[in-house]
Short mmCIF file of C-alpha atoms in Angstrom, two decimals:
data_model
loop_
_atom_site.label_atom_id
_atom_site.label_comp_id
_atom_site.label_asym_id
_atom_site.label_seq_id
_atom_site.Cartn_x
_atom_site.Cartn_y
_atom_site.Cartn_z
CA UNK A 247 -18.73 40.22 -6.31
CA UNK A 248 -15.14 41.33 -6.81
CA UNK A 249 -12.79 39.55 -9.22
CA UNK A 250 -10.90 37.64 -6.50
CA UNK A 251 -14.09 36.31 -4.90
CA UNK A 252 -15.45 35.37 -8.31
CA UNK A 253 -12.24 33.52 -9.17
CA UNK A 254 -12.43 31.64 -5.85
CA UNK A 255 -16.02 30.57 -6.58
CA UNK A 256 -15.02 29.49 -10.10
CA UNK A 257 -12.15 27.45 -8.71
CA UNK A 258 -14.37 25.77 -6.13
CA UNK A 259 -16.84 24.65 -8.82
CA UNK A 260 -14.03 23.30 -10.99
CA UNK A 261 -12.57 21.40 -8.05
CA UNK A 262 -15.95 19.93 -7.10
CA UNK A 263 -16.62 18.72 -10.64
CA UNK A 264 -13.16 17.27 -11.14
CA UNK A 265 -13.04 15.46 -7.80
CA UNK A 266 -16.69 14.72 -7.02
CA UNK A 267 -18.35 14.32 -10.42
CA UNK A 268 -20.52 11.33 -9.43
CA UNK A 269 -21.86 13.14 -6.36
CA UNK A 270 -22.43 16.36 -8.35
CA UNK A 271 -24.38 14.53 -11.04
CA UNK A 272 -26.40 12.63 -8.43
CA UNK A 273 -27.26 15.89 -6.69
CA UNK A 274 -28.10 18.02 -9.74
CA UNK A 275 -29.21 15.39 -12.28
CA UNK A 276 -30.25 12.19 -10.46
CA UNK A 277 -32.00 10.66 -13.50
CA UNK A 278 -28.87 11.09 -15.62
CA UNK A 279 -26.64 9.79 -12.81
CA UNK A 280 -28.80 6.68 -12.50
CA UNK A 281 -28.12 5.78 -16.16
CA UNK A 282 -24.33 6.02 -15.85
CA UNK A 283 -22.24 2.89 -15.34
CA UNK A 284 -20.06 4.14 -12.48
CA UNK A 285 -17.82 1.06 -12.75
CA UNK A 286 -16.48 2.49 -16.02
CA UNK A 287 -14.01 5.39 -15.89
CA UNK A 288 -15.12 8.97 -16.46
CA UNK A 289 -13.05 10.52 -19.23
CA UNK A 290 -12.62 14.28 -18.96
CA UNK A 291 -12.30 15.85 -22.42
CA UNK A 292 -11.37 19.40 -21.43
CA UNK A 293 -8.93 19.86 -24.34
CA UNK A 294 -11.70 19.06 -26.83
CA UNK A 295 -13.96 21.53 -25.06
CA UNK A 296 -11.33 24.29 -25.25
CA UNK A 297 -11.17 23.83 -29.02
CA UNK A 298 -14.88 24.59 -29.51
CA UNK A 299 -15.18 27.26 -26.82
CA UNK A 300 -14.06 30.65 -28.19
CA UNK A 301 -14.80 32.31 -24.84
CA UNK A 302 -12.57 30.02 -22.79
CA UNK A 303 -9.95 32.64 -22.03
CA UNK A 304 -12.01 35.82 -21.91
CA UNK A 305 -12.10 35.90 -18.12
CA UNK A 306 -15.84 35.29 -17.96
CA UNK A 307 -16.80 33.12 -15.03
CA UNK A 308 -18.00 29.86 -16.49
CA UNK A 309 -17.15 26.35 -15.54
CA UNK A 310 -17.43 24.06 -18.52
CA UNK A 311 -16.75 20.36 -18.35
CA UNK A 312 -16.95 17.76 -21.06
CA UNK A 313 -16.94 14.17 -19.91
CA UNK A 314 -17.42 10.86 -21.67
CA UNK A 315 -19.33 8.25 -19.72
CA UNK A 316 -20.74 4.81 -20.39
CA UNK A 317 -24.43 4.12 -19.89
CA UNK A 318 -25.55 0.91 -18.19
CA UNK A 319 -26.49 -0.47 -21.63
CA UNK A 320 -22.86 -0.12 -22.75
CA UNK A 321 -23.46 2.88 -25.01
CA UNK A 322 -20.97 5.73 -24.63
CA UNK A 323 -22.35 9.22 -24.17
CA UNK A 324 -20.58 12.54 -24.13
CA UNK A 325 -21.97 14.82 -21.46
CA UNK A 326 -21.31 18.52 -21.67
CA UNK A 327 -21.83 20.17 -18.32
CA UNK A 328 -22.02 23.92 -18.33
CA UNK A 329 -22.23 25.70 -15.00
CA UNK A 330 -23.09 29.36 -15.12
CA UNK A 331 -21.37 30.94 -12.15
CA UNK A 332 -22.92 34.37 -11.82
CA UNK A 333 -25.60 36.05 -9.75
CA UNK A 334 -27.60 37.65 -12.55
CA UNK A 335 -29.43 36.32 -15.57
CA UNK A 336 -27.49 36.12 -18.84
CA UNK A 337 -29.70 36.66 -21.88
CA UNK A 338 -27.14 34.95 -24.15
CA UNK A 339 -26.96 31.76 -22.09
CA UNK A 340 -29.38 29.71 -24.20
CA UNK A 341 -27.68 30.78 -27.43
CA UNK A 342 -24.28 29.86 -26.03
CA UNK A 343 -25.52 26.45 -24.85
CA UNK A 344 -27.05 25.78 -28.27
CA UNK A 345 -23.87 26.85 -30.05
CA UNK A 346 -21.69 24.61 -27.85
CA UNK A 347 -24.09 21.68 -28.26
CA UNK A 348 -24.06 21.91 -32.07
CA UNK A 349 -20.27 22.24 -32.17
CA UNK A 350 -19.85 19.25 -29.88
CA UNK A 351 -22.35 17.20 -31.87
CA UNK A 352 -20.47 17.96 -35.10
CA UNK A 353 -17.11 17.20 -33.50
CA UNK A 354 -18.22 14.01 -31.72
CA UNK A 355 -20.30 12.79 -34.67
CA UNK A 356 -22.76 11.41 -32.18
CA UNK A 357 -25.08 12.23 -29.32
CA UNK A 358 -24.21 14.88 -26.77
CA UNK A 359 -26.17 15.53 -23.61
CA UNK A 360 -25.92 19.19 -22.57
CA UNK A 361 -26.71 19.95 -18.94
CA UNK A 362 -26.73 23.28 -17.14
CA UNK A 363 -26.83 24.42 -13.54
CA UNK A 364 -27.67 28.08 -13.13
CA UNK A 365 -26.74 30.03 -10.01
CA UNK A 366 -28.98 33.03 -10.63
CA UNK A 367 -32.41 33.83 -9.17
CA UNK A 368 -34.34 33.55 -12.45
CA UNK A 369 -36.81 30.64 -12.26
CA UNK A 370 -36.75 30.24 -16.07
#
């Protein structure tokens, strides 16, 4: 995939998440989506995410979103959604997810739910 095509794919994922977050969560994570109180606003926390993500401007194709939602029981939850937009397996993916999760947990001083959607062919 050339750089222009990759950038177009990256942009499409970002657009989908920003404009169709409820539908994306219902499609990829229906059990999580069922717990969210959709009558409450979704709060996108992208600036907070940029502060903990040292790779944000390296040109690597990742779509990261950090949103704050309310559960049906009234509890607020921060959901970190990390979409890996690439066609091959990345051996550092689990380390990166763990690192982001710990940083977010420390910063939020509370629970963080990290979710990932992988676009590669690896079943693991």
